[in-house]
Short mmCIF file of C-alpha atoms and ligand atoms in Angstrom, two decimals:
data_model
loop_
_atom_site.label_atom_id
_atom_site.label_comp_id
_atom_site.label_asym_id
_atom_site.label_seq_id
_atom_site.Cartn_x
_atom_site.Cartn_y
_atom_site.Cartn_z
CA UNK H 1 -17.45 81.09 10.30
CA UNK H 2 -14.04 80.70 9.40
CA UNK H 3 -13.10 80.43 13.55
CA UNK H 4 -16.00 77.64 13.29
CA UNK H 5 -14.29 75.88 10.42
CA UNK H 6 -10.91 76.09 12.07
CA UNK H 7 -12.39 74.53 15.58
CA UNK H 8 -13.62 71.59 13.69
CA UNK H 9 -10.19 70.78 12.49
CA UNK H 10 -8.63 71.01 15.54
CA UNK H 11 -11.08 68.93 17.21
CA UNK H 12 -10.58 66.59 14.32
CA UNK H 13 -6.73 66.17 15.22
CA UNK H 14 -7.63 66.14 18.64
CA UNK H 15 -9.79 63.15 18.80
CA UNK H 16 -7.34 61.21 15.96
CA UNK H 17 -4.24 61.50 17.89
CA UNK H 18 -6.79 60.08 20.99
CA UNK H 19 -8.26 57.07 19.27
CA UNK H 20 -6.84 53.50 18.84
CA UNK H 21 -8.93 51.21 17.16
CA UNK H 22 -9.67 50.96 13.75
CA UNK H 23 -13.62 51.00 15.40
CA UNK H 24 -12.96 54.48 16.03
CA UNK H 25 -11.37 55.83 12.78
CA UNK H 26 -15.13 54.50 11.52
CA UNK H 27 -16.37 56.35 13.79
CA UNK H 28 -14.82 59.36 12.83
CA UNK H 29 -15.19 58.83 9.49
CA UNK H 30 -18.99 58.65 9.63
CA UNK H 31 -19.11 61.89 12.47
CA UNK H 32 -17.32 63.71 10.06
CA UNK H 33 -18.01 62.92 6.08
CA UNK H 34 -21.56 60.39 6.99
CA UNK H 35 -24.42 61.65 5.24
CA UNK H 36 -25.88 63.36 8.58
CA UNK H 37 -22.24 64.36 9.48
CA UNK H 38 -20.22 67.79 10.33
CA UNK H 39 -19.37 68.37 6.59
CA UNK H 40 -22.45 67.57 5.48
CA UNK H 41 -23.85 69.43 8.04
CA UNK H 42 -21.70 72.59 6.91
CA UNK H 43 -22.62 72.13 2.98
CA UNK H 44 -26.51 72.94 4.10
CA UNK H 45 -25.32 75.86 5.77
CA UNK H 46 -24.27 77.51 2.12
CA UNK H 47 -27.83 78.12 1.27
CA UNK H 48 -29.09 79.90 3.99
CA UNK H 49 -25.73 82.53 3.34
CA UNK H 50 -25.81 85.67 1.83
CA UNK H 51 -25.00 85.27 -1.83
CA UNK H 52 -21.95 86.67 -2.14
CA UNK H 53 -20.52 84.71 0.62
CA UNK H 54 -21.74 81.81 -0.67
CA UNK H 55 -18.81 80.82 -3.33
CA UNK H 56 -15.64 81.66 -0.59
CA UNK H 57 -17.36 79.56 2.30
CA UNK H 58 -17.97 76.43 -0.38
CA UNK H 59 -14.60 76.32 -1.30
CA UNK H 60 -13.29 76.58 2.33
CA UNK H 61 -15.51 73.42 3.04
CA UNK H 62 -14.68 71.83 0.14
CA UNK H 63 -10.83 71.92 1.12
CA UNK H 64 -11.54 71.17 5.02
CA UNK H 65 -13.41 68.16 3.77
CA UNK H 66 -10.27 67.21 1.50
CA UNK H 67 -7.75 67.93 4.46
CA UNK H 68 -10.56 65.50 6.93
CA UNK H 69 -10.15 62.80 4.33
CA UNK H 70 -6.77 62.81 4.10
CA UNK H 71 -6.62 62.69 7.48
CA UNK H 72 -8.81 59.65 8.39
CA UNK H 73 -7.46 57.91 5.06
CA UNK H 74 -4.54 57.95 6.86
CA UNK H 75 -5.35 57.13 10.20
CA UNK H 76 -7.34 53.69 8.01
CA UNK H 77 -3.52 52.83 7.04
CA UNK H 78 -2.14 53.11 10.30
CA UNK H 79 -5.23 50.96 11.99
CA UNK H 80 -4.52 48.42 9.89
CA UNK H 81 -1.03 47.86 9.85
CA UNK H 82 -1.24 48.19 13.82
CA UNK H 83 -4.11 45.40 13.39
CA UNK H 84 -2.59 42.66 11.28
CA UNK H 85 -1.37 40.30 14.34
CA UNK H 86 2.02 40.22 14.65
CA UNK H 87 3.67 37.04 13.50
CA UNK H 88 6.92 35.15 15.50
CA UNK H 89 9.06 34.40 12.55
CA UNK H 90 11.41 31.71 13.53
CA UNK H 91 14.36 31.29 11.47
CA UNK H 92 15.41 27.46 10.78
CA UNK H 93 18.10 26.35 8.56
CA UNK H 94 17.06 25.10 5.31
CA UNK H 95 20.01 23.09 5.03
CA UNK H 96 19.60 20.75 7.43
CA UNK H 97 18.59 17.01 6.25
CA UNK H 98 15.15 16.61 6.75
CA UNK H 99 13.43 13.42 8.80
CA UNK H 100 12.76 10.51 6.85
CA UNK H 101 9.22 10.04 7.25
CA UNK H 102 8.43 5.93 8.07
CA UNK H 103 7.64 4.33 5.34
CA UNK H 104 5.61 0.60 5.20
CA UNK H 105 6.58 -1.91 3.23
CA UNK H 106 5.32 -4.88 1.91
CA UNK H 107 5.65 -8.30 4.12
CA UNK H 108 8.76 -10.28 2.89
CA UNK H 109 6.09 -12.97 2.15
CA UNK H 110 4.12 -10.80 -0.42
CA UNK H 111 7.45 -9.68 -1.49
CA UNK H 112 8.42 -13.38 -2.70
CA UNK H 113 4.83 -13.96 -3.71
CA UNK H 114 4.51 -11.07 -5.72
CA UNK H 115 8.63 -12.17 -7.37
CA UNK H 116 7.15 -15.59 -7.83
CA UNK H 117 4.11 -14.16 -9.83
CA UNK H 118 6.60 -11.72 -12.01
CA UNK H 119 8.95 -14.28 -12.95
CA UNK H 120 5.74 -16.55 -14.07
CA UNK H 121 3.74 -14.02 -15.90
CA UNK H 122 7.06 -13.41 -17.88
CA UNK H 123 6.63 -16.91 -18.97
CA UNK H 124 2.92 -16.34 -19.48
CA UNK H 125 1.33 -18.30 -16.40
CA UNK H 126 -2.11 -16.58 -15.23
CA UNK H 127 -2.58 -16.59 -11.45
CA UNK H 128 -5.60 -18.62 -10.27
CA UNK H 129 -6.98 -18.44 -6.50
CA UNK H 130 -9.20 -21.03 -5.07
CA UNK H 131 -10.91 -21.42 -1.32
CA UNK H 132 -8.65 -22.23 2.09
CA UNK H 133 -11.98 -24.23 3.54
CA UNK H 134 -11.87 -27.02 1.22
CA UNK H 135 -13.32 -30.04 0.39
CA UNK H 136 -11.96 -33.50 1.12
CA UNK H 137 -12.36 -34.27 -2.88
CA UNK H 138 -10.51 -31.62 -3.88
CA UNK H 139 -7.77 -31.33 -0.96
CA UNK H 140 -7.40 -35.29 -1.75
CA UNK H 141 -9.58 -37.73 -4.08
CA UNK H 142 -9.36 -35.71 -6.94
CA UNK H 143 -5.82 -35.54 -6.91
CA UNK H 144 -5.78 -39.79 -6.81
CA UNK H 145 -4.61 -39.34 -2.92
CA UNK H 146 -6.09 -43.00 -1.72
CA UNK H 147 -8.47 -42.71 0.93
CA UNK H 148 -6.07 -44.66 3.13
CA UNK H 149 -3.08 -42.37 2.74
CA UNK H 150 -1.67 -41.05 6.19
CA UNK H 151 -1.90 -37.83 5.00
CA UNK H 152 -5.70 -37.54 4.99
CA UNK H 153 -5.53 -38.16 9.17
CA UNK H 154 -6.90 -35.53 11.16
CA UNK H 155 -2.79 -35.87 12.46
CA UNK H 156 -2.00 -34.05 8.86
CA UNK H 157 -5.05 -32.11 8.06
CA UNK H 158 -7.42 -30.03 10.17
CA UNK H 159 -10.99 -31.35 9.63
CA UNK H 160 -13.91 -29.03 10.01
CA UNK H 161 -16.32 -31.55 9.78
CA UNK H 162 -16.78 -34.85 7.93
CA UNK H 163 -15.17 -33.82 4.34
CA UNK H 164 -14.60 -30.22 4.97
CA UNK H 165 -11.08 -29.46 5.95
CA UNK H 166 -8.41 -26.43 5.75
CA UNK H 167 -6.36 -27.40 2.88
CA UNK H 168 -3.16 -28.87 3.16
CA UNK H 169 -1.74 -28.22 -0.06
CA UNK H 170 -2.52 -26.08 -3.33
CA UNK H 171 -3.12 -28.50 -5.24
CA UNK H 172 -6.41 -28.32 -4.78
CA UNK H 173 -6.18 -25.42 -7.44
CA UNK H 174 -5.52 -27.35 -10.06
CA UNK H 175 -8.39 -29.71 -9.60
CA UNK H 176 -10.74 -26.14 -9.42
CA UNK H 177 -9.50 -24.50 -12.87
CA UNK H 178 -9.01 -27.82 -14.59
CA UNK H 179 -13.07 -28.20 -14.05
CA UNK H 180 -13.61 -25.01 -15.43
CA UNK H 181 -11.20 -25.00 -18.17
CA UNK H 182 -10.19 -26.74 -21.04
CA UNK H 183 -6.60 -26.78 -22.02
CA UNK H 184 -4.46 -24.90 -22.96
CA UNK H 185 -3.38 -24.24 -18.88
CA UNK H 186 -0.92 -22.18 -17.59
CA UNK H 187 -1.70 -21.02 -14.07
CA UNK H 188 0.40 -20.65 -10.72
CA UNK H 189 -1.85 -20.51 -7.81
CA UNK H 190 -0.20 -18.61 -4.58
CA UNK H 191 -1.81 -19.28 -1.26
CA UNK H 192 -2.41 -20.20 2.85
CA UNK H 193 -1.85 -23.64 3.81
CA UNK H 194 -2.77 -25.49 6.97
CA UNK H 195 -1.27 -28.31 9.31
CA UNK H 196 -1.44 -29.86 12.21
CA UNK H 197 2.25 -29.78 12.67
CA UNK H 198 3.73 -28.78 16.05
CA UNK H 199 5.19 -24.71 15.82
CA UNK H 200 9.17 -24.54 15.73
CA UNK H 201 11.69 -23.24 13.81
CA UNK H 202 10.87 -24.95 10.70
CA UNK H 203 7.08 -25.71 11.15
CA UNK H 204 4.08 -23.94 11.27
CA UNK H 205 0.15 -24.83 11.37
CA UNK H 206 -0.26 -22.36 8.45
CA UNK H 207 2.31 -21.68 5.57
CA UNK H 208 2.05 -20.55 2.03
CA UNK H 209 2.80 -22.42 -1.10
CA UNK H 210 2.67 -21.35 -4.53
CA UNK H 211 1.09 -24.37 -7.12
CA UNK H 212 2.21 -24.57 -10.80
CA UNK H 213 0.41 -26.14 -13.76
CA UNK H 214 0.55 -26.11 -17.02
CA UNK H 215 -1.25 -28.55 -19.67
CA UNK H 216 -1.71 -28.95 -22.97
CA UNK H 217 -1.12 -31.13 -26.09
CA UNK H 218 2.95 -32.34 -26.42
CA UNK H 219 3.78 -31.17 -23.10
CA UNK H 220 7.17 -32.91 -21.98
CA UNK H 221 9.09 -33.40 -18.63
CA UNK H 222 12.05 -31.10 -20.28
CA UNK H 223 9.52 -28.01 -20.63
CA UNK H 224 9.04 -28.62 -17.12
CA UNK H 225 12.52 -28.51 -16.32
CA UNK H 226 13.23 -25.47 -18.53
CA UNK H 227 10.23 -23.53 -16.53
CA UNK H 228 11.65 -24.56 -13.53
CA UNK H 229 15.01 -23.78 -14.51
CA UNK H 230 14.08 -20.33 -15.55
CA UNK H 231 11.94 -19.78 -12.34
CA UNK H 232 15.42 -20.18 -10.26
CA UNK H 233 17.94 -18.90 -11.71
CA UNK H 234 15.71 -15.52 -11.91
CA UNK H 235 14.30 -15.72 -8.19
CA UNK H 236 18.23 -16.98 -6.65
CA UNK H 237 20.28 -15.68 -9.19
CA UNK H 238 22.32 -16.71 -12.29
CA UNK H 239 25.20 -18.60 -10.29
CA UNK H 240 22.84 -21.22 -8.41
CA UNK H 241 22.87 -24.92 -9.45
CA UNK H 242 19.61 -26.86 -10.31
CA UNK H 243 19.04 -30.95 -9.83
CA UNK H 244 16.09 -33.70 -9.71
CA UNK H 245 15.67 -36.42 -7.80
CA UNK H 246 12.93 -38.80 -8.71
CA UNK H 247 10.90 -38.79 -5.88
CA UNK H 248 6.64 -39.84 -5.50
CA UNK H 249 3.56 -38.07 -5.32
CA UNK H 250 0.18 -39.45 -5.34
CA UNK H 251 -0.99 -36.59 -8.43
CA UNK H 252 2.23 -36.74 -10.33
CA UNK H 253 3.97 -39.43 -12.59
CA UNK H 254 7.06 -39.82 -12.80
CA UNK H 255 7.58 -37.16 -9.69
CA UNK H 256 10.58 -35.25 -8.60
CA UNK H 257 12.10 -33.22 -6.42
CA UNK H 258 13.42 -30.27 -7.04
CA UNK H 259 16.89 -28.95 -5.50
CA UNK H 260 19.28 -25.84 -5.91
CA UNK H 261 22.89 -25.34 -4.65
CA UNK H 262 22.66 -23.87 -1.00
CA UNK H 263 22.59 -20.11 -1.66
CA UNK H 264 23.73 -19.77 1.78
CA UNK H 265 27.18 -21.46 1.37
CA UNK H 266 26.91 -21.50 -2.27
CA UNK H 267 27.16 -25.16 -2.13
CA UNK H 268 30.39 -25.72 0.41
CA UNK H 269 28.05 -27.18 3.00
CA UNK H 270 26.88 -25.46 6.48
CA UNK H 271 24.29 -26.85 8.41
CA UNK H 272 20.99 -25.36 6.64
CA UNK H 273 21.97 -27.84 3.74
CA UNK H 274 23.22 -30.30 6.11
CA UNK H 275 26.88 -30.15 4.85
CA UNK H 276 25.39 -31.49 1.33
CA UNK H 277 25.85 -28.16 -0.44
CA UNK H 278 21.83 -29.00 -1.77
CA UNK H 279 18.57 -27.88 -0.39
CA UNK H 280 15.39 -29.07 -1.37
CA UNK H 281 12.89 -26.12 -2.49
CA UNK H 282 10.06 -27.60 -4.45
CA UNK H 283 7.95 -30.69 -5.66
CA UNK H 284 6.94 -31.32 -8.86
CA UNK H 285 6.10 -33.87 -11.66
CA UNK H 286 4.10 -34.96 -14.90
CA UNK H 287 0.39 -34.73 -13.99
CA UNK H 288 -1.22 -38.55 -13.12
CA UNK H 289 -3.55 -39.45 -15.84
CA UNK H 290 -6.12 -40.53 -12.92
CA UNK H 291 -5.88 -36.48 -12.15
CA UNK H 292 -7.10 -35.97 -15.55
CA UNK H 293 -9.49 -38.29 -15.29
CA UNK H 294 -11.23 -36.67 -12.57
CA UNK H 295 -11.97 -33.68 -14.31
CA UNK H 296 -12.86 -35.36 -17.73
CA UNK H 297 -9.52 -34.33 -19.49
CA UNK H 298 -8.60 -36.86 -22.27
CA UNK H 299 -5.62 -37.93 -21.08
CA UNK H 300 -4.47 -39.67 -24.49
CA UNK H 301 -4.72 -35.82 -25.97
CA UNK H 302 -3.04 -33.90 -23.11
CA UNK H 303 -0.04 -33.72 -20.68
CA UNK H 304 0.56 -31.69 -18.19
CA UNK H 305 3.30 -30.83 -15.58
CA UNK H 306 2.31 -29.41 -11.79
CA UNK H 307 4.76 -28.10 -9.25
CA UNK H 308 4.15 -26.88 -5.66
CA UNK H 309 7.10 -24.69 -3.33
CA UNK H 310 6.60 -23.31 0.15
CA UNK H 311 6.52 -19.51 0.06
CA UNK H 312 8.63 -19.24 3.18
CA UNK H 313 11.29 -21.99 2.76
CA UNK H 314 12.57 -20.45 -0.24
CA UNK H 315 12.08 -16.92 1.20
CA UNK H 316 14.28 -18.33 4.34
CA UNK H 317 16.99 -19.62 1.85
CA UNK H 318 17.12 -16.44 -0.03
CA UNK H 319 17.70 -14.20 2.73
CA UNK H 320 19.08 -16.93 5.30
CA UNK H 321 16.43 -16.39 7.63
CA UNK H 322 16.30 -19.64 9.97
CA UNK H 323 12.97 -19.33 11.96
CA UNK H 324 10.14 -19.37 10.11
CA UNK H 325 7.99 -17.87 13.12
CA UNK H 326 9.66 -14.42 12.39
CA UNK H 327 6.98 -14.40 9.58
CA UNK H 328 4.31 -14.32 12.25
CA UNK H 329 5.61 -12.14 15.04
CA UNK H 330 5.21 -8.70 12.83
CA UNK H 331 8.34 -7.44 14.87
CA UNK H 332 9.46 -4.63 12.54
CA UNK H 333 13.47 -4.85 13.56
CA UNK H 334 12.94 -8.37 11.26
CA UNK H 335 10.22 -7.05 8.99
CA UNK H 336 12.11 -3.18 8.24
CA UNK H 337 14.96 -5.25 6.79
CA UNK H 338 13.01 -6.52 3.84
N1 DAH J 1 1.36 -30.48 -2.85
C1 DAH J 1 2.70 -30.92 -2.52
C2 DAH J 1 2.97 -30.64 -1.04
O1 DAH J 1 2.24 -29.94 -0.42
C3 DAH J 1 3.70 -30.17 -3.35
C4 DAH J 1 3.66 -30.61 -4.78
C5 DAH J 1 4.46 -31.64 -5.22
C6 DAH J 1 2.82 -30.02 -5.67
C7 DAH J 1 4.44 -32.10 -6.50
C8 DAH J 1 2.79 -30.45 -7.00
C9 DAH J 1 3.60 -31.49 -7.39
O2 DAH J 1 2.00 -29.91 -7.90
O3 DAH J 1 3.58 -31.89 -8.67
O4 DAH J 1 3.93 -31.13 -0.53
#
């Protein structure tokens, strides 16, 4: 018996030191400690013994079965070490500076729209939107444009068909909340404009412009000029220089226009202000009572001032850009510097 016992072992040791996947440690496992296995086999034996033998053979299985556990324990921990797949660690220097990953950024034409509506909503101005297909009443009759101004030409303004156009101007805003609203107003309206206008440096068949109103009862050309003087000084800077010169438009009386010191040669003259050391950035005026009339204001009760500026002329004086087609080209050398 005890030769038997002995054999097993070996054979045990034998077949571990043969095997090499953890399939086979299983294997063994279940050959030797399964239910129907060599230990389990042995155990059965004890009753069919003569008594007194009975006790000594027990404990001599009892200990192989210990020493076969052991055993195949172990060979489990070595299996599975060997089986966990072996990594390449590659070393890299944590000090290095990492790569900037590419970042977007807004256009430089949101950029100044989105200023614009800051500096406004400071003063308390809501921003209103209204539709770039337009109608001819709101584009011109509303805003007392007569119906024989050169503007309304299919040489200024793109006609879609009889009196629906792309509008030419912003303005058309006002007309829109005016009919929907009673004062008090305060809106700027931001927007695309269109024009026939042949594409260079300084033109373009579709620009943006941002629209100003504001009415209500005791309104006065000086809060005008105060809003307007607040709106540049915080969009060019303290150190630029504000004037008026009366000027005409059809929805605005008295009119003016509206210029600051060249913030390009801070007013010593180059050629973008035409040596004057003055650029011209907006229009802007006391709304026409016939523009109230049109939308059933009482025009004895209420004044009102408008403005309008083109998004990218003031963009181009701010930054000194001097073709307005680098708006359109999306070349990112231009548009990364913004
Ligand atoms: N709509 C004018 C344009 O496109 C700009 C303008 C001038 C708007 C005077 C105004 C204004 O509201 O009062 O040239």
């Amino acid at each position: 018996m005890e030769e038997k016992l002995e054999e097993i072992k070996r054979n045990l040791h034998e077949e571990i030191r043969s095997i090499d996947a953890q399939k086979n440690a299983e294997h063994l496992r279940i050959k030797y400690l399964g239910r129907k296995g060599i230990i389990s086999d042995l155990m059965k034996l004890i009753p069919t013994l003569p008594i007194d033998s009975r006790a000594d053979f027990g404990q001599q299985v009892n200990s192989l079965k210990r020493e076969i556990t052991d055993s195949i324990e172990a060979l489990f921990k070595t299996v599975s070490v060997q089986a966990v797949p072996k990594v390449k660690v590659e070393l890299f220097d944590i000090t290095l500076p990492g790569k900037l990953p590419f970042v977007g950024r807004n256009h430089p034409l949101t950029q100044t729209i989105a200023d614009i509506k800051e500096v406004f909503a400071s003063l308390g101005f809501d921003v209103a939107y209204g539709p770039e297909v337009e109608l001819e009443y709101y584009n011109f009759e509303a805003l007392n444009i007569p119906a024989d101004h050169p503007s309304r030409t299919d040489f200024d303004t793109f006609y879609i068909k009889n009196d629906v156009l792309l509008r030419s101007q912003t303005s058309t805003v006002q007309i829109r909340v005016m009919e929907k609203q009673k004062p008090p107003i305060r809106i700027i309206a931001p927007g695309r404009v269109y024009r026939p206008d042949t594409v260079d440096a300084r033109h373009s068949f579709m620009f943006h412009q941002v629209e100003g109103l504001l009415v209500d009862e005791n309104v006065s050309f000086a809060d005008l000029k105060g809003v307007l003087y607040q709106f540049i000084k915080a969009y060019f800077g303290q150190n630029v220089q504000m004037r008026l010169r009366p000027s005409f438009f059809p929805f605005t009386e008295p009119s003016a226009e509206v210029d600051i010191s060249c913030s390009l040669c801070e007013g010593r003259g180059c050629s973008v202000c035409s040596y004057s050391g003055w650029v011209e950035i907006l229009g802007a005026g006391m709304v026409d009572p016939n523009v109230f009339k049109a939308v059933h204001y009482d025009a004895e009760k209420y004044t009102g001032f408008a403005f309008g500026m083109g998004v990218e002329r003031i963009t181009m004086l701010k930054y000194g850009i001097n073709d307005i087609r680098l708006f359109y080209e999306n070349d990112l050398r231009f548009l990364s510097q913004f």
